[in-house]
Amino acid sequence: MTLGQKIKEARLSRGMTQKELVGDAITRNMLSKIENDSAAPSMRTLEYLAGALGLPAGYFLDQAPISDGTVPDGLDEARAAYRQRRWSDCLAALEADSRAGTSDEGYLLHAHAGAYAAREALDAGQFAAARELAETAQYYNQEGLYMSSQLAAQLALILGECLTRMGEEGYESQRAAFLRAFEALEAQHKIL
């Protein structure tokens, strides 16, 4: 049984919806990707999900696609696509190789390529796609070792614009996320 299948089975056996399980920790869309094994959770997300399900994190770790810290060969394709500004190909390469996609560099590439792809989708008027890409990039940015306040601010702006154009609620929460990211940038600037 895969990690995603274990999470889904545990959730369903407790009669929980995806929305109930994720709370404010991650998006329902990201949980869906995790349950369908098209994305692997960070250790922090896995610990959150395990806690919310009342299980130890170790229950899910048997043969789970969690990075062991080595640099997998699958990153080569993702790096090449990123350098050539082929954002969708970069994301596809990371999703195709779970070891590459769950490495620290994989999270970094997921976040940045996802942000660029979200901006392109937004500029093309594909608001739902832009929102999904930006939410996923936001997840990888927050969970990764190389979290960037600047990228968080950019993603908050993209999401705010998507929500506004789609006529959905949530703009205020994205505005607040942008302001938090901006404050973090100011704090980093003072340190440097």
N, C-alpha and C. Protein backbone atom coordinates (compact mmCIF):
# COMPACT_ATOMS: atom_id res chain seq x y z
N MET A 1 0.84 -1.17 0.00
CA MET A 1 0.00 0.00 0.00
C MET A 1 0.90 1.24 0.00
N THR A 2 0.57 2.21 -0.83
CA THR A 2 1.38 3.42 -0.93
C THR A 2 1.08 4.36 0.24
N LEU A 3 1.93 5.36 0.40
CA LEU A 3 1.73 6.36 1.44
C LEU A 3 0.37 7.05 1.27
N GLY A 4 0.07 7.48 0.06
CA GLY A 4 -1.20 8.15 -0.20
C GLY A 4 -2.39 7.27 0.12
N GLN A 5 -2.30 6.00 -0.25
CA GLN A 5 -3.39 5.06 0.04
C GLN A 5 -3.57 4.88 1.54
N LYS A 6 -2.46 4.83 2.28
CA LYS A 6 -2.54 4.69 3.74
C LYS A 6 -3.22 5.90 4.37
N ILE A 7 -2.85 7.08 3.90
CA ILE A 7 -3.45 8.30 4.45
C ILE A 7 -4.95 8.33 4.15
N LYS A 8 -5.29 8.03 2.90
CA LYS A 8 -6.70 8.05 2.51
C LYS A 8 -7.50 7.02 3.28
N GLU A 9 -6.96 5.82 3.40
CA GLU A 9 -7.65 4.76 4.13
C GLU A 9 -7.87 5.15 5.60
N ALA A 10 -6.85 5.74 6.23
CA ALA A 10 -6.97 6.16 7.63
C ALA A 10 -8.02 7.27 7.76
N ARG A 11 -8.03 8.20 6.82
CA ARG A 11 -9.00 9.29 6.84
C ARG A 11 -10.42 8.76 6.69
N LEU A 12 -10.63 7.89 5.70
CA LEU A 12 -11.97 7.35 5.45
C LEU A 12 -12.45 6.47 6.60
N SER A 13 -11.54 5.71 7.21
CA SER A 13 -11.94 4.84 8.32
C SER A 13 -12.39 5.66 9.53
N ARG A 14 -11.96 6.91 9.60
CA ARG A 14 -12.37 7.79 10.69
C ARG A 14 -13.56 8.67 10.29
N GLY A 15 -14.05 8.47 9.06
CA GLY A 15 -15.21 9.22 8.59
C GLY A 15 -14.93 10.69 8.37
N MET A 16 -13.69 11.03 8.05
CA MET A 16 -13.30 12.42 7.86
C MET A 16 -13.29 12.79 6.39
N THR A 17 -13.69 14.01 6.09
CA THR A 17 -13.55 14.53 4.74
C THR A 17 -12.13 15.08 4.60
N GLN A 18 -11.72 15.35 3.36
CA GLN A 18 -10.41 15.96 3.15
C GLN A 18 -10.34 17.31 3.83
N LYS A 19 -11.41 18.08 3.74
CA LYS A 19 -11.44 19.41 4.34
C LYS A 19 -11.28 19.34 5.85
N GLU A 20 -11.92 18.36 6.47
CA GLU A 20 -11.80 18.20 7.93
C GLU A 20 -10.38 17.83 8.32
N LEU A 21 -9.73 17.01 7.52
CA LEU A 21 -8.38 16.57 7.85
C LEU A 21 -7.36 17.69 7.69
N VAL A 22 -7.46 18.47 6.63
CA VAL A 22 -6.43 19.48 6.37
C VAL A 22 -6.51 20.68 7.29
N GLY A 23 -7.72 21.03 7.73
CA GLY A 23 -7.83 22.22 8.57
C GLY A 23 -7.20 23.41 7.86
N ASP A 24 -6.35 24.12 8.57
CA ASP A 24 -5.63 25.26 7.99
C ASP A 24 -4.18 24.92 7.67
N ALA A 25 -3.80 23.65 7.84
CA ALA A 25 -2.39 23.27 7.68
C ALA A 25 -1.95 23.21 6.22
N ILE A 26 -2.74 22.58 5.38
CA ILE A 26 -2.43 22.48 3.94
C ILE A 26 -3.75 22.65 3.19
N THR A 27 -3.67 22.74 1.88
CA THR A 27 -4.90 22.87 1.10
C THR A 27 -5.50 21.48 0.85
N ARG A 28 -6.80 21.46 0.62
CA ARG A 28 -7.46 20.21 0.28
C ARG A 28 -6.89 19.66 -1.03
N ASN A 29 -6.56 20.56 -1.95
CA ASN A 29 -5.97 20.17 -3.22
C ASN A 29 -4.65 19.42 -3.01
N MET A 30 -3.81 19.90 -2.08
CA MET A 30 -2.54 19.24 -1.81
C MET A 30 -2.79 17.87 -1.19
N LEU A 31 -3.75 17.77 -0.27
CA LEU A 31 -4.06 16.46 0.32
C LEU A 31 -4.51 15.49 -0.76
N SER A 32 -5.32 15.97 -1.69
CA SER A 32 -5.76 15.12 -2.78
C SER A 32 -4.57 14.60 -3.58
N LYS A 33 -3.62 15.45 -3.86
CA LYS A 33 -2.41 15.03 -4.59
C LYS A 33 -1.62 14.01 -3.79
N ILE A 34 -1.52 14.23 -2.47
CA ILE A 34 -0.80 13.29 -1.62
C ILE A 34 -1.51 11.95 -1.61
N GLU A 35 -2.84 11.96 -1.43
CA GLU A 35 -3.61 10.72 -1.40
C GLU A 35 -3.56 9.97 -2.73
N ASN A 36 -3.41 10.69 -3.83
CA ASN A 36 -3.32 10.05 -5.15
C ASN A 36 -1.89 9.78 -5.57
N ASP A 37 -0.94 10.00 -4.65
CA ASP A 37 0.48 9.73 -4.87
C ASP A 37 1.07 10.55 -6.02
N SER A 38 0.49 11.71 -6.29
CA SER A 38 1.10 12.59 -7.29
C SER A 38 1.94 13.68 -6.63
N ALA A 39 1.96 13.69 -5.29
CA ALA A 39 2.84 14.57 -4.53
C ALA A 39 3.18 13.84 -3.23
N ALA A 40 4.38 14.08 -2.75
CA ALA A 40 4.80 13.47 -1.48
C ALA A 40 4.85 14.55 -0.41
N PRO A 41 4.38 14.24 0.78
CA PRO A 41 4.37 15.26 1.84
C PRO A 41 5.76 15.45 2.44
N SER A 42 5.97 16.64 2.97
CA SER A 42 7.18 16.86 3.75
C SER A 42 7.01 16.11 5.07
N MET A 43 8.08 15.98 5.82
CA MET A 43 7.99 15.31 7.11
C MET A 43 7.05 16.08 8.04
N ARG A 44 7.10 17.41 7.99
CA ARG A 44 6.24 18.24 8.84
C ARG A 44 4.77 18.00 8.49
N THR A 45 4.44 17.93 7.20
CA THR A 45 3.06 17.67 6.80
C THR A 45 2.62 16.27 7.20
N LEU A 46 3.51 15.31 7.03
CA LEU A 46 3.18 13.93 7.40
C LEU A 46 2.91 13.84 8.90
N GLU A 47 3.73 14.52 9.70
CA GLU A 47 3.52 14.51 11.15
C GLU A 47 2.18 15.17 11.50
N TYR A 48 1.84 16.25 10.82
CA TYR A 48 0.55 16.91 11.05
C TYR A 48 -0.61 15.95 10.72
N LEU A 49 -0.55 15.34 9.53
CA LEU A 49 -1.63 14.44 9.11
C LEU A 49 -1.75 13.26 10.07
N ALA A 50 -0.63 12.70 10.47
CA ALA A 50 -0.65 11.57 11.39
C ALA A 50 -1.30 11.98 12.71
N GLY A 51 -0.91 13.15 13.21
CA GLY A 51 -1.49 13.65 14.46
C GLY A 51 -2.99 13.87 14.34
N ALA A 52 -3.42 14.45 13.23
CA ALA A 52 -4.85 14.71 13.01
C ALA A 52 -5.63 13.41 12.88
N LEU A 53 -4.97 12.35 12.42
CA LEU A 53 -5.61 11.05 12.28
C LEU A 53 -5.46 10.19 13.53
N GLY A 54 -4.70 10.69 14.50
CA GLY A 54 -4.49 9.95 15.75
C GLY A 54 -3.58 8.75 15.59
N LEU A 55 -2.62 8.86 14.68
CA LEU A 55 -1.69 7.77 14.42
C LEU A 55 -0.26 8.28 14.55
N PRO A 56 0.69 7.40 14.86
CA PRO A 56 2.08 7.83 14.86
C PRO A 56 2.56 8.01 13.41
N ALA A 57 3.44 8.96 13.18
CA ALA A 57 3.96 9.21 11.83
C ALA A 57 4.61 7.96 11.25
N GLY A 58 5.23 7.15 12.09
CA GLY A 58 5.89 5.93 11.64
C GLY A 58 4.95 4.97 10.95
N TYR A 59 3.66 5.03 11.27
CA TYR A 59 2.67 4.17 10.63
C TYR A 59 2.69 4.36 9.12
N PHE A 60 2.94 5.58 8.68
CA PHE A 60 2.89 5.90 7.26
C PHE A 60 4.23 5.75 6.55
N LEU A 61 5.32 5.59 7.29
CA LEU A 61 6.65 5.68 6.69
C LEU A 61 7.15 4.42 5.99
N ASP A 62 6.55 3.30 6.21
CA ASP A 62 7.03 2.08 5.56
C ASP A 62 6.95 2.24 4.05
N GLN A 63 8.09 2.30 3.41
CA GLN A 63 8.23 2.45 1.95
C GLN A 63 7.64 3.76 1.43
N ALA A 64 7.60 4.79 2.26
CA ALA A 64 7.09 6.08 1.83
C ALA A 64 8.15 6.84 1.05
N PRO A 65 7.74 7.64 0.05
CA PRO A 65 8.71 8.39 -0.74
C PRO A 65 9.17 9.67 -0.02
N ILE A 66 9.95 9.51 1.05
CA ILE A 66 10.52 10.63 1.77
C ILE A 66 12.00 10.68 1.42
N SER A 67 12.50 11.85 1.17
CA SER A 67 13.89 12.00 0.76
C SER A 67 14.86 11.52 1.84
N ASP A 68 15.90 10.83 1.42
CA ASP A 68 16.94 10.42 2.37
C ASP A 68 18.11 11.40 2.33
N GLY A 69 17.95 12.51 1.64
CA GLY A 69 18.98 13.54 1.60
C GLY A 69 19.97 13.39 0.46
N THR A 70 19.90 12.30 -0.27
CA THR A 70 20.82 12.14 -1.40
C THR A 70 20.27 12.89 -2.60
N VAL A 71 21.11 13.16 -3.56
CA VAL A 71 20.68 13.86 -4.76
C VAL A 71 20.32 12.81 -5.81
N PRO A 72 19.05 12.61 -6.08
CA PRO A 72 18.65 11.60 -7.06
C PRO A 72 18.90 12.05 -8.49
N ASP A 73 19.10 11.08 -9.37
CA ASP A 73 19.34 11.38 -10.78
C ASP A 73 18.15 12.04 -11.44
N GLY A 74 16.96 11.82 -10.94
CA GLY A 74 15.76 12.39 -11.52
C GLY A 74 15.73 13.91 -11.51
N LEU A 75 16.60 14.51 -10.72
CA LEU A 75 16.64 15.97 -10.69
C LEU A 75 17.26 16.55 -11.96
N ASP A 76 18.06 15.77 -12.65
CA ASP A 76 18.71 16.29 -13.86
C ASP A 76 17.70 16.79 -14.88
N GLU A 77 16.65 16.02 -15.12
CA GLU A 77 15.62 16.41 -16.09
C GLU A 77 14.89 17.67 -15.61
N ALA A 78 14.57 17.71 -14.33
CA ALA A 78 13.88 18.88 -13.77
C ALA A 78 14.75 20.12 -13.87
N ARG A 79 16.04 19.98 -13.54
CA ARG A 79 16.96 21.12 -13.64
C ARG A 79 17.04 21.63 -15.07
N ALA A 80 17.18 20.71 -16.02
CA ALA A 80 17.30 21.10 -17.43
C ALA A 80 16.04 21.85 -17.88
N ALA A 81 14.87 21.35 -17.52
CA ALA A 81 13.62 22.01 -17.90
C ALA A 81 13.53 23.39 -17.24
N TYR A 82 13.94 23.50 -16.00
CA TYR A 82 13.89 24.78 -15.30
C TYR A 82 14.81 25.80 -15.98
N ARG A 83 16.01 25.37 -16.31
CA ARG A 83 16.96 26.28 -16.98
C ARG A 83 16.43 26.77 -18.32
N GLN A 84 15.63 25.93 -18.98
CA GLN A 84 15.06 26.29 -20.28
C GLN A 84 13.68 26.95 -20.14
N ARG A 85 13.32 27.26 -18.91
CA ARG A 85 12.06 27.94 -18.61
C ARG A 85 10.83 27.16 -19.06
N ARG A 86 10.94 25.84 -19.01
CA ARG A 86 9.82 24.95 -19.33
C ARG A 86 9.23 24.49 -17.99
N TRP A 87 8.43 25.37 -17.41
CA TRP A 87 7.95 25.16 -16.04
C TRP A 87 7.12 23.89 -15.90
N SER A 88 6.22 23.63 -16.81
CA SER A 88 5.37 22.43 -16.72
C SER A 88 6.20 21.16 -16.83
N ASP A 89 7.20 21.16 -17.69
CA ASP A 89 8.07 19.99 -17.83
C ASP A 89 8.89 19.77 -16.55
N CYS A 90 9.32 20.86 -15.94
CA CYS A 90 10.06 20.76 -14.68
C CYS A 90 9.17 20.12 -13.61
N LEU A 91 7.95 20.62 -13.48
CA LEU A 91 7.02 20.07 -12.49
C LEU A 91 6.70 18.61 -12.78
N ALA A 92 6.51 18.28 -14.04
CA ALA A 92 6.20 16.89 -14.42
C ALA A 92 7.36 15.97 -14.07
N ALA A 93 8.58 16.42 -14.29
CA ALA A 93 9.75 15.60 -13.97
C ALA A 93 9.84 15.34 -12.47
N LEU A 94 9.53 16.35 -11.68
CA LEU A 94 9.57 16.19 -10.22
C LEU A 94 8.48 15.26 -9.73
N GLU A 95 7.31 15.33 -10.35
CA GLU A 95 6.20 14.46 -9.94
C GLU A 95 6.42 13.02 -10.41
N ALA A 96 7.14 12.84 -11.51
CA ALA A 96 7.39 11.50 -12.03
C ALA A 96 8.41 10.74 -11.20
N ASP A 97 9.31 11.44 -10.53
CA ASP A 97 10.35 10.80 -9.73
C ASP A 97 10.16 11.23 -8.28
N SER A 98 9.53 10.37 -7.49
CA SER A 98 9.20 10.76 -6.11
C SER A 98 10.44 11.07 -5.28
N ARG A 99 11.56 10.42 -5.57
CA ARG A 99 12.79 10.73 -4.81
C ARG A 99 13.28 12.13 -5.16
N ALA A 100 13.22 12.49 -6.43
CA ALA A 100 13.65 13.83 -6.83
C ALA A 100 12.70 14.88 -6.28
N GLY A 101 11.42 14.61 -6.38
CA GLY A 101 10.42 15.57 -5.95
C GLY A 101 10.38 15.82 -4.46
N THR A 102 10.90 14.89 -3.67
CA THR A 102 10.86 15.07 -2.22
C THR A 102 12.21 15.43 -1.63
N SER A 103 13.19 15.70 -2.47
CA SER A 103 14.48 16.18 -1.97
C SER A 103 14.36 17.68 -1.69
N ASP A 104 15.30 18.22 -0.95
CA ASP A 104 15.28 19.66 -0.67
C ASP A 104 15.33 20.46 -1.96
N GLU A 105 16.17 20.04 -2.89
CA GLU A 105 16.24 20.75 -4.16
C GLU A 105 14.95 20.57 -4.95
N GLY A 106 14.33 19.40 -4.84
CA GLY A 106 13.05 19.16 -5.51
C GLY A 106 11.97 20.10 -4.99
N TYR A 107 11.93 20.31 -3.68
CA TYR A 107 10.97 21.25 -3.11
C TYR A 107 11.23 22.66 -3.62
N LEU A 108 12.49 23.03 -3.69
CA LEU A 108 12.86 24.36 -4.18
C LEU A 108 12.41 24.54 -5.64
N LEU A 109 12.69 23.54 -6.46
CA LEU A 109 12.28 23.61 -7.87
C LEU A 109 10.75 23.61 -8.00
N HIS A 110 10.08 22.77 -7.20
CA HIS A 110 8.61 22.77 -7.20
C HIS A 110 8.07 24.17 -6.94
N ALA A 111 8.61 24.82 -5.91
CA ALA A 111 8.12 26.14 -5.51
C ALA A 111 8.35 27.17 -6.60
N HIS A 112 9.56 27.24 -7.13
CA HIS A 112 9.88 28.28 -8.10
C HIS A 112 9.25 28.01 -9.47
N ALA A 113 9.34 26.78 -9.95
CA ALA A 113 8.73 26.47 -11.25
C ALA A 113 7.21 26.63 -11.16
N GLY A 114 6.64 26.23 -10.03
CA GLY A 114 5.20 26.38 -9.83
C GLY A 114 4.77 27.84 -9.83
N ALA A 115 5.59 28.70 -9.22
CA ALA A 115 5.27 30.13 -9.20
C ALA A 115 5.32 30.72 -10.61
N TYR A 116 6.34 30.35 -11.38
CA TYR A 116 6.43 30.85 -12.75
C TYR A 116 5.27 30.33 -13.60
N ALA A 117 4.93 29.04 -13.43
CA ALA A 117 3.82 28.46 -14.19
C ALA A 117 2.50 29.12 -13.79
N ALA A 118 2.34 29.42 -12.50
CA ALA A 118 1.12 30.09 -12.03
C ALA A 118 1.00 31.48 -12.64
N ARG A 119 2.11 32.20 -12.69
CA ARG A 119 2.09 33.56 -13.29
C ARG A 119 1.71 33.47 -14.76
N GLU A 120 2.27 32.50 -15.48
CA GLU A 120 1.94 32.35 -16.90
C GLU A 120 0.46 32.00 -17.08
N ALA A 121 -0.06 31.11 -16.24
CA ALA A 121 -1.48 30.74 -16.33
C ALA A 121 -2.37 31.95 -16.02
N LEU A 122 -1.98 32.73 -15.02
CA LEU A 122 -2.74 33.92 -14.67
C LEU A 122 -2.75 34.91 -15.82
N ASP A 123 -1.58 35.13 -16.42
CA ASP A 123 -1.49 36.06 -17.55
C ASP A 123 -2.30 35.58 -18.75
N ALA A 124 -2.48 34.25 -18.87
CA ALA A 124 -3.25 33.68 -19.98
C ALA A 124 -4.75 33.62 -19.66
N GLY A 125 -5.13 34.09 -18.46
CA GLY A 125 -6.54 34.08 -18.09
C GLY A 125 -7.04 32.74 -17.58
N GLN A 126 -6.13 31.83 -17.27
CA GLN A 126 -6.50 30.50 -16.75
C GLN A 126 -6.45 30.56 -15.22
N PHE A 127 -7.46 31.17 -14.62
CA PHE A 127 -7.44 31.50 -13.21
C PHE A 127 -7.46 30.28 -12.30
N ALA A 128 -8.26 29.27 -12.63
CA ALA A 128 -8.32 28.07 -11.80
C ALA A 128 -6.98 27.33 -11.82
N ALA A 129 -6.39 27.22 -12.99
CA ALA A 129 -5.08 26.56 -13.10
C ALA A 129 -4.02 27.36 -12.36
N ALA A 130 -4.07 28.68 -12.49
CA ALA A 130 -3.11 29.54 -11.79
C ALA A 130 -3.23 29.38 -10.29
N ARG A 131 -4.47 29.31 -9.82
CA ARG A 131 -4.69 29.14 -8.38
C ARG A 131 -4.12 27.82 -7.89
N GLU A 132 -4.40 26.74 -8.60
CA GLU A 132 -3.89 25.42 -8.20
C GLU A 132 -2.37 25.39 -8.19
N LEU A 133 -1.77 25.94 -9.24
CA LEU A 133 -0.30 25.98 -9.32
C LEU A 133 0.29 26.82 -8.18
N ALA A 134 -0.31 27.96 -7.91
CA ALA A 134 0.20 28.84 -6.86
C ALA A 134 0.03 28.22 -5.48
N GLU A 135 -1.10 27.56 -5.22
CA GLU A 135 -1.30 26.90 -3.93
C GLU A 135 -0.29 25.79 -3.72
N THR A 136 -0.02 25.03 -4.78
CA THR A 136 0.96 23.95 -4.69
C THR A 136 2.36 24.52 -4.47
N ALA A 137 2.69 25.57 -5.20
CA ALA A 137 4.00 26.22 -5.03
C ALA A 137 4.14 26.78 -3.62
N GLN A 138 3.05 27.33 -3.10
CA GLN A 138 3.05 27.87 -1.75
C GLN A 138 3.35 26.77 -0.74
N TYR A 139 2.75 25.62 -0.93
CA TYR A 139 3.01 24.47 -0.05
C TYR A 139 4.49 24.10 -0.07
N TYR A 140 5.04 23.92 -1.27
CA TYR A 140 6.44 23.50 -1.36
C TYR A 140 7.39 24.57 -0.82
N ASN A 141 7.05 25.82 -1.00
CA ASN A 141 7.88 26.90 -0.45
C ASN A 141 7.86 26.88 1.08
N GLN A 142 6.69 26.69 1.66
CA GLN A 142 6.56 26.69 3.12
C GLN A 142 7.22 25.47 3.75
N GLU A 143 7.14 24.35 3.09
CA GLU A 143 7.63 23.10 3.68
C GLU A 143 9.12 22.85 3.42
N GLY A 144 9.66 23.50 2.42
CA GLY A 144 11.04 23.22 2.03
C GLY A 144 12.08 23.88 2.91
N LEU A 145 13.26 23.35 2.85
CA LEU A 145 14.41 23.88 3.59
C LEU A 145 14.75 25.29 3.13
N TYR A 146 14.53 25.59 1.87
CA TYR A 146 14.92 26.87 1.29
C TYR A 146 13.74 27.83 1.17
N MET A 147 12.89 27.90 2.18
CA MET A 147 11.72 28.76 2.17
C MET A 147 12.14 30.19 1.85
N SER A 148 11.41 30.83 0.96
CA SER A 148 11.72 32.19 0.54
C SER A 148 10.55 33.11 0.86
N SER A 149 10.80 34.15 1.67
CA SER A 149 9.75 35.13 1.97
C SER A 149 9.37 35.90 0.72
N GLN A 150 10.34 36.16 -0.15
CA GLN A 150 10.05 36.88 -1.39
C GLN A 150 9.10 36.06 -2.26
N LEU A 151 9.36 34.77 -2.38
CA LEU A 151 8.48 33.92 -3.18
C LEU A 151 7.10 33.82 -2.52
N ALA A 152 7.06 33.74 -1.20
CA ALA A 152 5.77 33.70 -0.49
C ALA A 152 4.95 34.94 -0.80
N ALA A 153 5.60 36.10 -0.84
CA ALA A 153 4.89 37.34 -1.16
C ALA A 153 4.37 37.32 -2.59
N GLN A 154 5.20 36.85 -3.52
CA GLN A 154 4.77 36.78 -4.92
C GLN A 154 3.58 35.83 -5.08
N LEU A 155 3.64 34.69 -4.41
CA LEU A 155 2.55 33.72 -4.51
C LEU A 155 1.27 34.26 -3.88
N ALA A 156 1.39 34.99 -2.78
CA ALA A 156 0.20 35.59 -2.17
C ALA A 156 -0.45 36.59 -3.13
N LEU A 157 0.37 37.34 -3.85
CA LEU A 157 -0.18 38.28 -4.84
C LEU A 157 -0.89 37.54 -5.97
N ILE A 158 -0.27 36.48 -6.45
CA ILE A 158 -0.88 35.69 -7.53
C ILE A 158 -2.20 35.10 -7.06
N LEU A 159 -2.21 34.51 -5.87
CA LEU A 159 -3.44 33.91 -5.35
C LEU A 159 -4.52 34.97 -5.12
N GLY A 160 -4.12 36.12 -4.60
CA GLY A 160 -5.08 37.19 -4.40
C GLY A 160 -5.70 37.64 -5.71
N GLU A 161 -4.88 37.75 -6.74
CA GLU A 161 -5.40 38.15 -8.05
C GLU A 161 -6.31 37.07 -8.63
N CYS A 162 -5.93 35.80 -8.46
CA CYS A 162 -6.78 34.71 -8.94
C CYS A 162 -8.15 34.75 -8.26
N LEU A 163 -8.14 34.88 -6.94
CA LEU A 163 -9.40 34.91 -6.20
C LEU A 163 -10.27 36.08 -6.62
N THR A 164 -9.64 37.23 -6.80
CA THR A 164 -10.38 38.42 -7.22
C THR A 164 -11.01 38.21 -8.59
N ARG A 165 -10.22 37.70 -9.52
CA ARG A 165 -10.72 37.52 -10.89
C ARG A 165 -11.78 36.43 -10.97
N MET A 166 -11.68 35.45 -10.07
CA MET A 166 -12.66 34.36 -10.06
C MET A 166 -13.89 34.72 -9.23
N GLY A 167 -13.86 35.88 -8.57
CA GLY A 167 -14.98 36.31 -7.76
C GLY A 167 -15.17 35.49 -6.50
N GLU A 168 -14.09 34.94 -6.00
CA GLU A 168 -14.17 34.10 -4.80
C GLU A 168 -13.67 34.85 -3.58
N GLU A 169 -14.10 34.36 -2.43
CA GLU A 169 -13.63 34.93 -1.18
C GLU A 169 -12.20 34.46 -0.91
N GLY A 170 -11.53 35.14 -0.04
CA GLY A 170 -10.19 34.72 0.34
C GLY A 170 -9.13 35.76 0.04
N TYR A 171 -9.53 36.85 -0.63
CA TYR A 171 -8.57 37.89 -0.96
C TYR A 171 -7.92 38.44 0.31
N GLU A 172 -8.71 38.66 1.34
CA GLU A 172 -8.17 39.24 2.58
C GLU A 172 -7.12 38.33 3.21
N SER A 173 -7.33 37.03 3.17
CA SER A 173 -6.34 36.11 3.74
C SER A 173 -5.05 36.13 2.92
N GLN A 174 -5.16 36.30 1.60
CA GLN A 174 -3.97 36.39 0.77
C GLN A 174 -3.25 37.72 1.00
N ARG A 175 -4.03 38.77 1.23
CA ARG A 175 -3.43 40.07 1.55
C ARG A 175 -2.65 39.96 2.86
N ALA A 176 -3.23 39.29 3.85
CA ALA A 176 -2.55 39.09 5.13
C ALA A 176 -1.28 38.25 4.95
N ALA A 177 -1.35 37.23 4.11
CA ALA A 177 -0.18 36.38 3.83
C ALA A 177 0.91 37.21 3.17
N PHE A 178 0.51 38.08 2.25
CA PHE A 178 1.49 38.95 1.59
C PHE A 178 2.17 39.86 2.62
N LEU A 179 1.38 40.44 3.50
CA LEU A 179 1.94 41.36 4.50
C LEU A 179 2.89 40.62 5.45
N ARG A 180 2.54 39.39 5.83
CA ARG A 180 3.44 38.59 6.68
C ARG A 180 4.75 38.32 5.95
N ALA A 181 4.65 37.96 4.68
CA ALA A 181 5.85 37.67 3.89
C ALA A 181 6.69 38.93 3.73
N PHE A 182 6.03 40.05 3.52
CA PHE A 182 6.75 41.32 3.37
C PHE A 182 7.47 41.68 4.67
N GLU A 183 6.82 41.47 5.82
CA GLU A 183 7.46 41.72 7.11
C GLU A 183 8.66 40.81 7.31
N ALA A 184 8.56 39.57 6.88
CA ALA A 184 9.68 38.64 6.98
C ALA A 184 10.85 39.11 6.11
N LEU A 185 10.52 39.63 4.92
CA LEU A 185 11.56 40.17 4.04
C LEU A 185 12.26 41.35 4.71
N GLU A 186 11.49 42.23 5.32
CA GLU A 186 12.08 43.37 6.02
C GLU A 186 12.99 42.91 7.15
N ALA A 187 12.55 41.91 7.90
CA ALA A 187 13.35 41.39 9.00
C ALA A 187 14.65 40.77 8.48
N GLN A 188 14.57 40.04 7.38
CA GLN A 188 15.78 39.44 6.79
C GLN A 188 16.73 40.53 6.32
N HIS A 189 16.18 41.59 5.77
CA HIS A 189 17.02 42.69 5.29
C HIS A 189 17.78 43.33 6.44
N LYS A 190 17.14 43.49 7.60
CA LYS A 190 17.79 44.07 8.77
C LYS A 190 18.92 43.19 9.28
N ILE A 191 18.75 41.85 9.16
CA ILE A 191 19.76 40.91 9.61
C ILE A 191 20.98 40.98 8.70
N LEU A 192 20.74 41.10 7.41
CA LEU A 192 21.83 41.11 6.44
C LEU A 192 22.56 42.44 6.55
